[in-house]
PDB file of C-alpha atoms in Angstrom:
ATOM      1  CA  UNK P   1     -26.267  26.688  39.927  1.00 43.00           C
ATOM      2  CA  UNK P   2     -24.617  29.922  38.369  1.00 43.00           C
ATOM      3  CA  UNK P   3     -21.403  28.138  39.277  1.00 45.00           C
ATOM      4  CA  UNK P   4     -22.417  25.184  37.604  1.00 39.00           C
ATOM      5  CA  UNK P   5     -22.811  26.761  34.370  1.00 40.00           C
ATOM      6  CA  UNK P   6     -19.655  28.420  34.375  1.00 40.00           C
ATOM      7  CA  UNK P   7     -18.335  25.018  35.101  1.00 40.00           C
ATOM      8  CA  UNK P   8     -19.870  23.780  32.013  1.00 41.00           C
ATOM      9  CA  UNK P   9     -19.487  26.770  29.812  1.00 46.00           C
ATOM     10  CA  UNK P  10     -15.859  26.232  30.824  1.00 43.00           C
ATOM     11  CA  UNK P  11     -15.926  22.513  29.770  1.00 41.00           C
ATOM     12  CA  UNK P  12     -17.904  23.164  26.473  1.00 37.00           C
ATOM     13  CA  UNK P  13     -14.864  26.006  25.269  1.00 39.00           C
ATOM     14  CA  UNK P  14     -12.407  23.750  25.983  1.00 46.00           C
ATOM     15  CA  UNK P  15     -13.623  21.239  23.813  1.00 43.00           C
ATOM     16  CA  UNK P  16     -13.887  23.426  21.192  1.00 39.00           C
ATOM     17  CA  UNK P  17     -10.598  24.892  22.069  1.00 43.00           C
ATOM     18  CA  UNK P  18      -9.582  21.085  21.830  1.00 48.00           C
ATOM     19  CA  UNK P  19     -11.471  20.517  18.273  1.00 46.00           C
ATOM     20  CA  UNK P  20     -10.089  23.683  16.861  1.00 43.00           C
ATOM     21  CA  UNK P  21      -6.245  23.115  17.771  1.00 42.00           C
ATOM     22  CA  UNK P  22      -6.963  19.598  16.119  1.00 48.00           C
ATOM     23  CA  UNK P  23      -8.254  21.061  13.078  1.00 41.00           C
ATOM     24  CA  UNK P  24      -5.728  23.124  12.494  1.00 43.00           C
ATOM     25  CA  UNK P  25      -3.249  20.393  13.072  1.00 53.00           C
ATOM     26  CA  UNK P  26      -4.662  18.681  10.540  1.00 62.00           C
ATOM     27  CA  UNK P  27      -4.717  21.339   8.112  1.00 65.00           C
ATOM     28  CA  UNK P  28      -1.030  22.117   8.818  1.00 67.00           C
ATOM     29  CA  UNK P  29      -0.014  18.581   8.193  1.00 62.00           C
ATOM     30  CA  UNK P  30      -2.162  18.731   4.505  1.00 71.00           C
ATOM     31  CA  UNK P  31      -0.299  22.120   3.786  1.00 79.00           C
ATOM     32  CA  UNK P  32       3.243  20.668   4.542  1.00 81.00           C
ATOM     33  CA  UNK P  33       1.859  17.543   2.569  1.00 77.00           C
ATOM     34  CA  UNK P  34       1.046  19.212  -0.260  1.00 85.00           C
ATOM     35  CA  UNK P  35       4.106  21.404  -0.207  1.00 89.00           C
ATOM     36  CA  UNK P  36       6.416  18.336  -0.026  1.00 88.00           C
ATOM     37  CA  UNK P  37       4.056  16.939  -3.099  1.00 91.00           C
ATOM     38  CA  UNK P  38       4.983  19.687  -5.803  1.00 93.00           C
ATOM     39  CA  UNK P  39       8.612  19.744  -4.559  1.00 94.00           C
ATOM     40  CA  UNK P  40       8.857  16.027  -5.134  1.00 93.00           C
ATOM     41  CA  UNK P  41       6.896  16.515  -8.563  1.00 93.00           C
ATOM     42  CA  UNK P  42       9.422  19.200  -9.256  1.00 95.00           C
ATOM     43  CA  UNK P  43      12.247  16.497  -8.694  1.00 95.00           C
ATOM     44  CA  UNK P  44      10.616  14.090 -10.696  1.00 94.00           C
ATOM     45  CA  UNK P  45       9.311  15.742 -13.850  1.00 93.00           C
ATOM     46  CA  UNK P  46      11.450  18.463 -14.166  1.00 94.00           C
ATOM     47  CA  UNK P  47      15.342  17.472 -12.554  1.00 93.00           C
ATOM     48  CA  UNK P  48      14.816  13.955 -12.775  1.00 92.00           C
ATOM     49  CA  UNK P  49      16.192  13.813  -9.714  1.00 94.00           C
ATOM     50  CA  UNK P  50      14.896  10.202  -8.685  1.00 94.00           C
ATOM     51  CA  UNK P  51      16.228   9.697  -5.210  1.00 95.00           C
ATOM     52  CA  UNK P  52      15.092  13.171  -4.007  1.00 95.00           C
ATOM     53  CA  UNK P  53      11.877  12.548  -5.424  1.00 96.00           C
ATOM     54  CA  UNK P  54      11.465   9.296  -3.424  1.00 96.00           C
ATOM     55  CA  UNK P  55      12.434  10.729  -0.264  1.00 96.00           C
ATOM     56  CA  UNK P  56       9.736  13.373  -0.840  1.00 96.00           C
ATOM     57  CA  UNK P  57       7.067  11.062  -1.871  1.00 95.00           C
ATOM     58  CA  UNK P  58       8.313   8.257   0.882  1.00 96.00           C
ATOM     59  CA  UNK P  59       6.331   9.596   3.753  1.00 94.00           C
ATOM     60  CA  UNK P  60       3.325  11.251   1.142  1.00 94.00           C
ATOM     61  CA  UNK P  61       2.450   7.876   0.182  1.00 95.00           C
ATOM     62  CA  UNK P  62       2.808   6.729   3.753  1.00 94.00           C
ATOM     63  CA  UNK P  63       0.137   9.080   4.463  1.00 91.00           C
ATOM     64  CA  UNK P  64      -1.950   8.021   1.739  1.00 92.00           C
ATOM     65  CA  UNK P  65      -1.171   4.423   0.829  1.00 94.00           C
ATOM     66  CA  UNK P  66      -4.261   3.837  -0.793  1.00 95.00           C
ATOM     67  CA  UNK P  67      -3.271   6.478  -3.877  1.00 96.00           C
ATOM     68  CA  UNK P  68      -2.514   4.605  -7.385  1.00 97.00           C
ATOM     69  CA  UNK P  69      -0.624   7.636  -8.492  1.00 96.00           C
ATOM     70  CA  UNK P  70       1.482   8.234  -5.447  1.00 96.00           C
ATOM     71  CA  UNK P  71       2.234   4.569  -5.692  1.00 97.00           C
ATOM     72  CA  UNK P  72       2.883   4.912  -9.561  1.00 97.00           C
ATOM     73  CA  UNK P  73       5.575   7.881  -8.856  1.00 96.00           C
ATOM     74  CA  UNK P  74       7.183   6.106  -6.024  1.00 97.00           C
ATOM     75  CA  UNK P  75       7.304   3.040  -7.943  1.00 97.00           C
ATOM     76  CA  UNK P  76       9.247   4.464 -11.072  1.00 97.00           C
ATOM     77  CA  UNK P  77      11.542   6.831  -8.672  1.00 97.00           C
ATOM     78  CA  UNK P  78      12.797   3.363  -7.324  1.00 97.00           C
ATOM     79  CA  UNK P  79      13.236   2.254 -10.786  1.00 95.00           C
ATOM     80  CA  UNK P  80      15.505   4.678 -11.261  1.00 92.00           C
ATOM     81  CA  UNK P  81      17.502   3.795  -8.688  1.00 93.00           C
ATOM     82  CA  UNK P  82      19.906   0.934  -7.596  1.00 87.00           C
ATOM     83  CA  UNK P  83      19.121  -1.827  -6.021  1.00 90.00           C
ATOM     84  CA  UNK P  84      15.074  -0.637  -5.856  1.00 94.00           C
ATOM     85  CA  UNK P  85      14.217  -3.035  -8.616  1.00 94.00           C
ATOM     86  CA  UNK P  86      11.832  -5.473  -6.338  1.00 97.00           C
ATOM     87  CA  UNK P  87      10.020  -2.601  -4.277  1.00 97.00           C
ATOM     88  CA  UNK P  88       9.290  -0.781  -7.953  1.00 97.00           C
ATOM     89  CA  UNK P  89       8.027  -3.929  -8.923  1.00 98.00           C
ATOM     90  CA  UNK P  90       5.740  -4.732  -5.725  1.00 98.00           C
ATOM     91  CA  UNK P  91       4.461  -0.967  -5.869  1.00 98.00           C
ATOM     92  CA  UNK P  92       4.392  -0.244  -9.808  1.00 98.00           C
ATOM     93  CA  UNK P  93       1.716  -3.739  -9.785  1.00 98.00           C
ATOM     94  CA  UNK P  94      -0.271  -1.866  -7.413  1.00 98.00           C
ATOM     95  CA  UNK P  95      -0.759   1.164  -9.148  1.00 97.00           C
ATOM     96  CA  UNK P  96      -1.722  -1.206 -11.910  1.00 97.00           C
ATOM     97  CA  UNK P  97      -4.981  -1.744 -10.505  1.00 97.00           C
ATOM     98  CA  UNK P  98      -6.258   1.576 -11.265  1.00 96.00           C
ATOM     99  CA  UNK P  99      -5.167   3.147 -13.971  1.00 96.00           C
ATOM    100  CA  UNK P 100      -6.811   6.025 -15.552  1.00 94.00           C
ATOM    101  CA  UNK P 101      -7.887   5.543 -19.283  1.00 91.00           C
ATOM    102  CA  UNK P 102      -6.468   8.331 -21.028  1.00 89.00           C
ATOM    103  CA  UNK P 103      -4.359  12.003 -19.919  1.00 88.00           C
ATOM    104  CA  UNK P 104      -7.831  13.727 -19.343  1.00 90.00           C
ATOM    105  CA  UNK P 105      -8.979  11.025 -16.916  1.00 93.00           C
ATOM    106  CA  UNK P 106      -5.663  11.591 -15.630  1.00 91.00           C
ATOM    107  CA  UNK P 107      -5.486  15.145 -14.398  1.00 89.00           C
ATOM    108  CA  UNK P 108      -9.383  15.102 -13.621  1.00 88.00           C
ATOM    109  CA  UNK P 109      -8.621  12.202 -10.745  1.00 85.00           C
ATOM    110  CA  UNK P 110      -5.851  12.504  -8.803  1.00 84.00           C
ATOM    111  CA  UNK P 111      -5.988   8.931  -7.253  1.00 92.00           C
ATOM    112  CA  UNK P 112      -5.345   6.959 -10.434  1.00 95.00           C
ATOM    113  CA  UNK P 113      -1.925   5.654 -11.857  1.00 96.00           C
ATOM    114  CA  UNK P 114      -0.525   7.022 -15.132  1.00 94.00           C
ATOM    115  CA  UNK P 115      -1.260   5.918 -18.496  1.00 93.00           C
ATOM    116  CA  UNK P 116       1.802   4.719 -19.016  1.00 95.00           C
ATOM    117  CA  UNK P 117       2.229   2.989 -15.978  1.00 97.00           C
ATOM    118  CA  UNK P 118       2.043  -0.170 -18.114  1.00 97.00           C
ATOM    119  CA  UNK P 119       5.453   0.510 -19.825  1.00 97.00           C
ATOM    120  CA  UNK P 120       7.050   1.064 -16.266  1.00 97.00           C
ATOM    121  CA  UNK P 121       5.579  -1.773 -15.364  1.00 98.00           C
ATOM    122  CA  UNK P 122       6.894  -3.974 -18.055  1.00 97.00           C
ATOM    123  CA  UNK P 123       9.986  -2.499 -17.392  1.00 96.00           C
ATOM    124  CA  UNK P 124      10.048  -3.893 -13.763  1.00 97.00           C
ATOM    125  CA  UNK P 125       8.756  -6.983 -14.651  1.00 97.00           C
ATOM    126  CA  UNK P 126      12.072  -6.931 -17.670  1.00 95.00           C
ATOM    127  CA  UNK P 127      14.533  -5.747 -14.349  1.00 92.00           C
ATOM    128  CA  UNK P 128      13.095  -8.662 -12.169  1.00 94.00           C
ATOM    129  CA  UNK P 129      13.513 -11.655 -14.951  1.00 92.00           C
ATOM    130  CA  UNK P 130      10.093 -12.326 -15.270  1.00 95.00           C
ATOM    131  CA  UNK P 131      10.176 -11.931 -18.757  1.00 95.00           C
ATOM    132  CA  UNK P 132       6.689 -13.091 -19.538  1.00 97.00           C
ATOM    133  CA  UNK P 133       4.825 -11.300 -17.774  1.00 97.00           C
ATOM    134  CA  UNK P 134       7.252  -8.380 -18.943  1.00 97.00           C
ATOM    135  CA  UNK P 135       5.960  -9.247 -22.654  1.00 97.00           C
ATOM    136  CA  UNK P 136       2.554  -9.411 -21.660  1.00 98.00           C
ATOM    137  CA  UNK P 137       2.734  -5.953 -19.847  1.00 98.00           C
ATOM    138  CA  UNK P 138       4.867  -4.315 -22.456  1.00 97.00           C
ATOM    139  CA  UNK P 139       2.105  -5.236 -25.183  1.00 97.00           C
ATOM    140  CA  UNK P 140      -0.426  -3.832 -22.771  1.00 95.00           C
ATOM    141  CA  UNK P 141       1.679  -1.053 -22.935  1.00 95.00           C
ATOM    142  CA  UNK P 142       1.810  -0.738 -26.534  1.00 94.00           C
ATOM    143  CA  UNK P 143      -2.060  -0.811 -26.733  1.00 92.00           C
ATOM    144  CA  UNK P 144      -2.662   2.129 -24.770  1.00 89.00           C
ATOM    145  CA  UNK P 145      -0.427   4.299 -27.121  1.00 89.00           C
ATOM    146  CA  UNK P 146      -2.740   7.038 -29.111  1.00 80.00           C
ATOM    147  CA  UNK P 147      -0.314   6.243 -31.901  1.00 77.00           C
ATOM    148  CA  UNK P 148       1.622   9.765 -31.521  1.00 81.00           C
ATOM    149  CA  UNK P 149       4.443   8.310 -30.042  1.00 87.00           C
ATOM    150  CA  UNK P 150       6.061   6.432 -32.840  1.00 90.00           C
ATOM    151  CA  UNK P 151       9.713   6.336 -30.796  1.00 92.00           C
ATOM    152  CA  UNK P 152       7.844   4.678 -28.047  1.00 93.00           C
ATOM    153  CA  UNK P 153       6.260   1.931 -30.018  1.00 94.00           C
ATOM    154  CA  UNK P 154       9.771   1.348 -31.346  1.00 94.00           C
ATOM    155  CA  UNK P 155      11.510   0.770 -28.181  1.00 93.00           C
ATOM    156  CA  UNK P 156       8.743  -1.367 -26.783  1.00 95.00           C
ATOM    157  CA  UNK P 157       9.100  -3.946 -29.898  1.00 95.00           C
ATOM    158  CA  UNK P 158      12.906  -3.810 -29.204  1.00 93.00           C
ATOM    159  CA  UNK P 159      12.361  -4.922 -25.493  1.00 94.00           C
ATOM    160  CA  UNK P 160       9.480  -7.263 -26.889  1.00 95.00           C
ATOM    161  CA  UNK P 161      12.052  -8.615 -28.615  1.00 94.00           C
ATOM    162  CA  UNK P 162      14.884  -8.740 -25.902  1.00 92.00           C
ATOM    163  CA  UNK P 163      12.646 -10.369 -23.557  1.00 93.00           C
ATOM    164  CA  UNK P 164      12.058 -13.236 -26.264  1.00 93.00           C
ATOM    165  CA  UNK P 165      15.632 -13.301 -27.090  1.00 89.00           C
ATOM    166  CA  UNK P 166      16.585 -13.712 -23.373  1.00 89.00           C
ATOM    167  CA  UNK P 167      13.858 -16.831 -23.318  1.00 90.00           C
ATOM    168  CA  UNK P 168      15.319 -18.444 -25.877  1.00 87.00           C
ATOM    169  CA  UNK P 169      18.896 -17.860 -24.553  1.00 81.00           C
ATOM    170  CA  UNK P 170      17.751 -19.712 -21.273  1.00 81.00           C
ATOM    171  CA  UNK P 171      16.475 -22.633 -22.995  1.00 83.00           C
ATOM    172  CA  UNK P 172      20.048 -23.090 -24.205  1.00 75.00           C
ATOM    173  CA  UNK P 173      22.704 -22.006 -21.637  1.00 64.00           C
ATOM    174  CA  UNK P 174      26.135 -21.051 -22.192  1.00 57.00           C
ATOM    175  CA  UNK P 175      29.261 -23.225 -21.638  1.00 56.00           C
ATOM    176  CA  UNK P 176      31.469 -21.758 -19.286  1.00 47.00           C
ATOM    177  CA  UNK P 177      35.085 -22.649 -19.276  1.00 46.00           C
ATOM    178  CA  UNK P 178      36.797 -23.508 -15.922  1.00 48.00           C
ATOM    179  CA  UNK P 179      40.448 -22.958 -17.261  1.00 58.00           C
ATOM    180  CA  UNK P 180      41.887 -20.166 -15.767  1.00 60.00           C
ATOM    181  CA  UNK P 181      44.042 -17.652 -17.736  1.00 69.00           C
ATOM    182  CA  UNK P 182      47.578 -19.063 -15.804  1.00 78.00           C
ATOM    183  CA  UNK P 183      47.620 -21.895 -13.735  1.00 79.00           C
ATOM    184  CA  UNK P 184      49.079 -19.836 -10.918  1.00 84.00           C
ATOM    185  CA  UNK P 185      46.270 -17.359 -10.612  1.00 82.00           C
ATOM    186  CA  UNK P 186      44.228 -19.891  -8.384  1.00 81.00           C
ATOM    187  CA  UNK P 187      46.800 -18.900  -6.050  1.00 84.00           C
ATOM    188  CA  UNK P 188      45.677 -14.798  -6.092  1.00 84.00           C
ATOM    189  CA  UNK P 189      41.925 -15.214  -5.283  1.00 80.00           C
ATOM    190  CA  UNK P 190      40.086 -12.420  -6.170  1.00 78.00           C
ATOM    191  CA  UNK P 191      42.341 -10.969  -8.576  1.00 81.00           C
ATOM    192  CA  UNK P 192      40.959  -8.535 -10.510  1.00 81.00           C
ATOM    193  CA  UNK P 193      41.743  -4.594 -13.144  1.00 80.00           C
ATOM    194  CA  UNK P 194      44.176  -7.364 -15.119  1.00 82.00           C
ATOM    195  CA  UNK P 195      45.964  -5.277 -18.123  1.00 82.00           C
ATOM    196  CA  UNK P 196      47.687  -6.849 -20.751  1.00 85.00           C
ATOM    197  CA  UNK P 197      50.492  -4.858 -22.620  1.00 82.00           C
ATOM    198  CA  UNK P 198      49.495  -4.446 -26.510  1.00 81.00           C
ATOM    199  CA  UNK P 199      52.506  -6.931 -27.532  1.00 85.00           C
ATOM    200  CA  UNK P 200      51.576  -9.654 -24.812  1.00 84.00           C
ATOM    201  CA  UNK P 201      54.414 -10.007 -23.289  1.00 87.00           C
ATOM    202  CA  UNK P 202      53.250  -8.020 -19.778  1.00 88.00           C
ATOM    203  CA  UNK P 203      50.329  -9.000 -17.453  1.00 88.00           C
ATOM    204  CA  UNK P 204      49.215  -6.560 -14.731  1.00 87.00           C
ATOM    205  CA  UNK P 205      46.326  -7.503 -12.120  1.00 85.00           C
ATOM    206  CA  UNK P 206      45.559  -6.182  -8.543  1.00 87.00           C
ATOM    207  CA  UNK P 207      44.881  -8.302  -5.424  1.00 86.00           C
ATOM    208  CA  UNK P 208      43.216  -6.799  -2.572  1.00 81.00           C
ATOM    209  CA  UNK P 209      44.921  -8.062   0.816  1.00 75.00           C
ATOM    210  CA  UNK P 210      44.206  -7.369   4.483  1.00 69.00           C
ATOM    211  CA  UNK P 211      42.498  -4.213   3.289  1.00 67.00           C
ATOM    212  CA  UNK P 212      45.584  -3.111   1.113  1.00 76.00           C
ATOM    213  CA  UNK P 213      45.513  -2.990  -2.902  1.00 81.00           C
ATOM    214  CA  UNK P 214      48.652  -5.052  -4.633  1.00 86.00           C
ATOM    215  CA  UNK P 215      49.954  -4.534  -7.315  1.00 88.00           C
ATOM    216  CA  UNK P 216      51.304  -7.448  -9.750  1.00 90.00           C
ATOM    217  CA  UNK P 217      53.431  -8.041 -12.968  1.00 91.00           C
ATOM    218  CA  UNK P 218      53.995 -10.614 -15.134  1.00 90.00           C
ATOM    219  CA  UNK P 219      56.213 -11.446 -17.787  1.00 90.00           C
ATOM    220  CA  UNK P 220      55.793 -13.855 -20.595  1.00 88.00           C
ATOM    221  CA  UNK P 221      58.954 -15.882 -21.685  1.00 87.00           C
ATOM    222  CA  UNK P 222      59.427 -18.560 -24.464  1.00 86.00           C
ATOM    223  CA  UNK P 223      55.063 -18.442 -24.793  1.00 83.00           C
ATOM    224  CA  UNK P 224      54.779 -18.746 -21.059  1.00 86.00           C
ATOM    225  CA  UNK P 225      53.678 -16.538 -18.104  1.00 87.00           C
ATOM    226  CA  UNK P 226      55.909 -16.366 -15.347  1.00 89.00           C
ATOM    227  CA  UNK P 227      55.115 -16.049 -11.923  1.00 89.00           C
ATOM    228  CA  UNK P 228      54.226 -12.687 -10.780  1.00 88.00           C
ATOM    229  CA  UNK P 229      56.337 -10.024  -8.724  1.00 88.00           C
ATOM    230  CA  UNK P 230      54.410  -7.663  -6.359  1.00 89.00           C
ATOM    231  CA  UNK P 231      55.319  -3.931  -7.392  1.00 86.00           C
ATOM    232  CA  UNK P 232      53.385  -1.978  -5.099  1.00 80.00           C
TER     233      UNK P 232
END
């Protein structure tokens, strides 16, 4: 029996041995959590450093997808970034659905989205061309303002107006010409940096070909463009 116990004594520390090594697991992966937080708050208030922000907050919202403000952060960081446009949009819209109702409401919860997580919104919404939904966010936007931010109110009429602007322009699209510049330039596709001298009587433009940039000149005689000479 005395061997017994030891046996189970044995058993009994090692779960708590087992328990205890978890624990502090855990707590080392919320330290190093929280550590990556501020330095990823520190690139994105303070250096407005965009893509080193979302690096930092990439795997802190993986951790804790269900966080509005994590989602909020991430969201504009991609914003600010090329070719991010559709994943700001997809994650600024769920931050959307909670969204604290004022700055004190703000720093009291930590889960909730920004105040002005509207605007950012509307601004994804502007990026993606859904430009009604972008006037419907940006007035949402403009409804939340305390009225302190004057500059702010401005700019969101301006891309109020833009986005109405843009509608309008769709309804009635542009003409484009087909008529290329010289009839010979069909013959140098994707010809492009063209330079014309101030007296127009010189045309540059530079083909790439099998990985090599050319370099072409033109001369205009009697009112006509003559066929170009490489001078690479």
């Amino acid at each position: 029996m005395k061997h017994l116990y030891t046996y189970r004594r044995s058993i009994v520390v090692a779960i708590l041995l087992t328990g205890f090594v978890s624990l502090f697991s855990q707590e080392t992966v919320k330290t190093e959590l929280m550590r990556s937080l501020q330095q990823a708050d520190i690139s994105f208030y303070n250096d407005q450093d965009y893509e080193k922000a979302a690096t930092l907050y990439e795997p802190i919202y993986e951790a804790s997808p269900d966080n509005h403000n994590l989602a909020a952060k991430l969201g504009i960081s991609y914003l600010n970034m090329d070719g991010r446009r559709e994943k700001a949009l997809e994650l600024l819209k769920l931050a959307s659905e909670n969204i604290a109702v004022d700055e004190k409401e703000y720093k009291e919860n930590g889960n909730k989205a920004p105040v002005d997580t509207w605007f950012y919104l509307a601004i994804a919404y502007h990026r993606n061309d859904s430009l009604e939904k972008a006037i419907a966010t940006f007035t949402k936007a403009k409804q939340s303002l305390t009225g302190d931010d004057p500059e702010k109110e401005e700019y969101i009429d301006l891309q109020i107006r833009d986005c109405r602007h843009a509608m309008e322009m769709k309804k009635q699209p542009m003409r484009v010409l087909s008529d290329l510049f010289v009839p010979w330039l069909e013959n140098y596709p994707g010809a492009c940096n063209p330079v014309i001298a101030r007296n127009d009587s010189v045309f540059v433009f530079t083909v790439k070909q099998a990985g090599k940039t050319k370099i072409y000149c033109s001369y205009k005689t009697e009112g006509t463009w003559g066929q170009p000479s490489d001078i690479t």
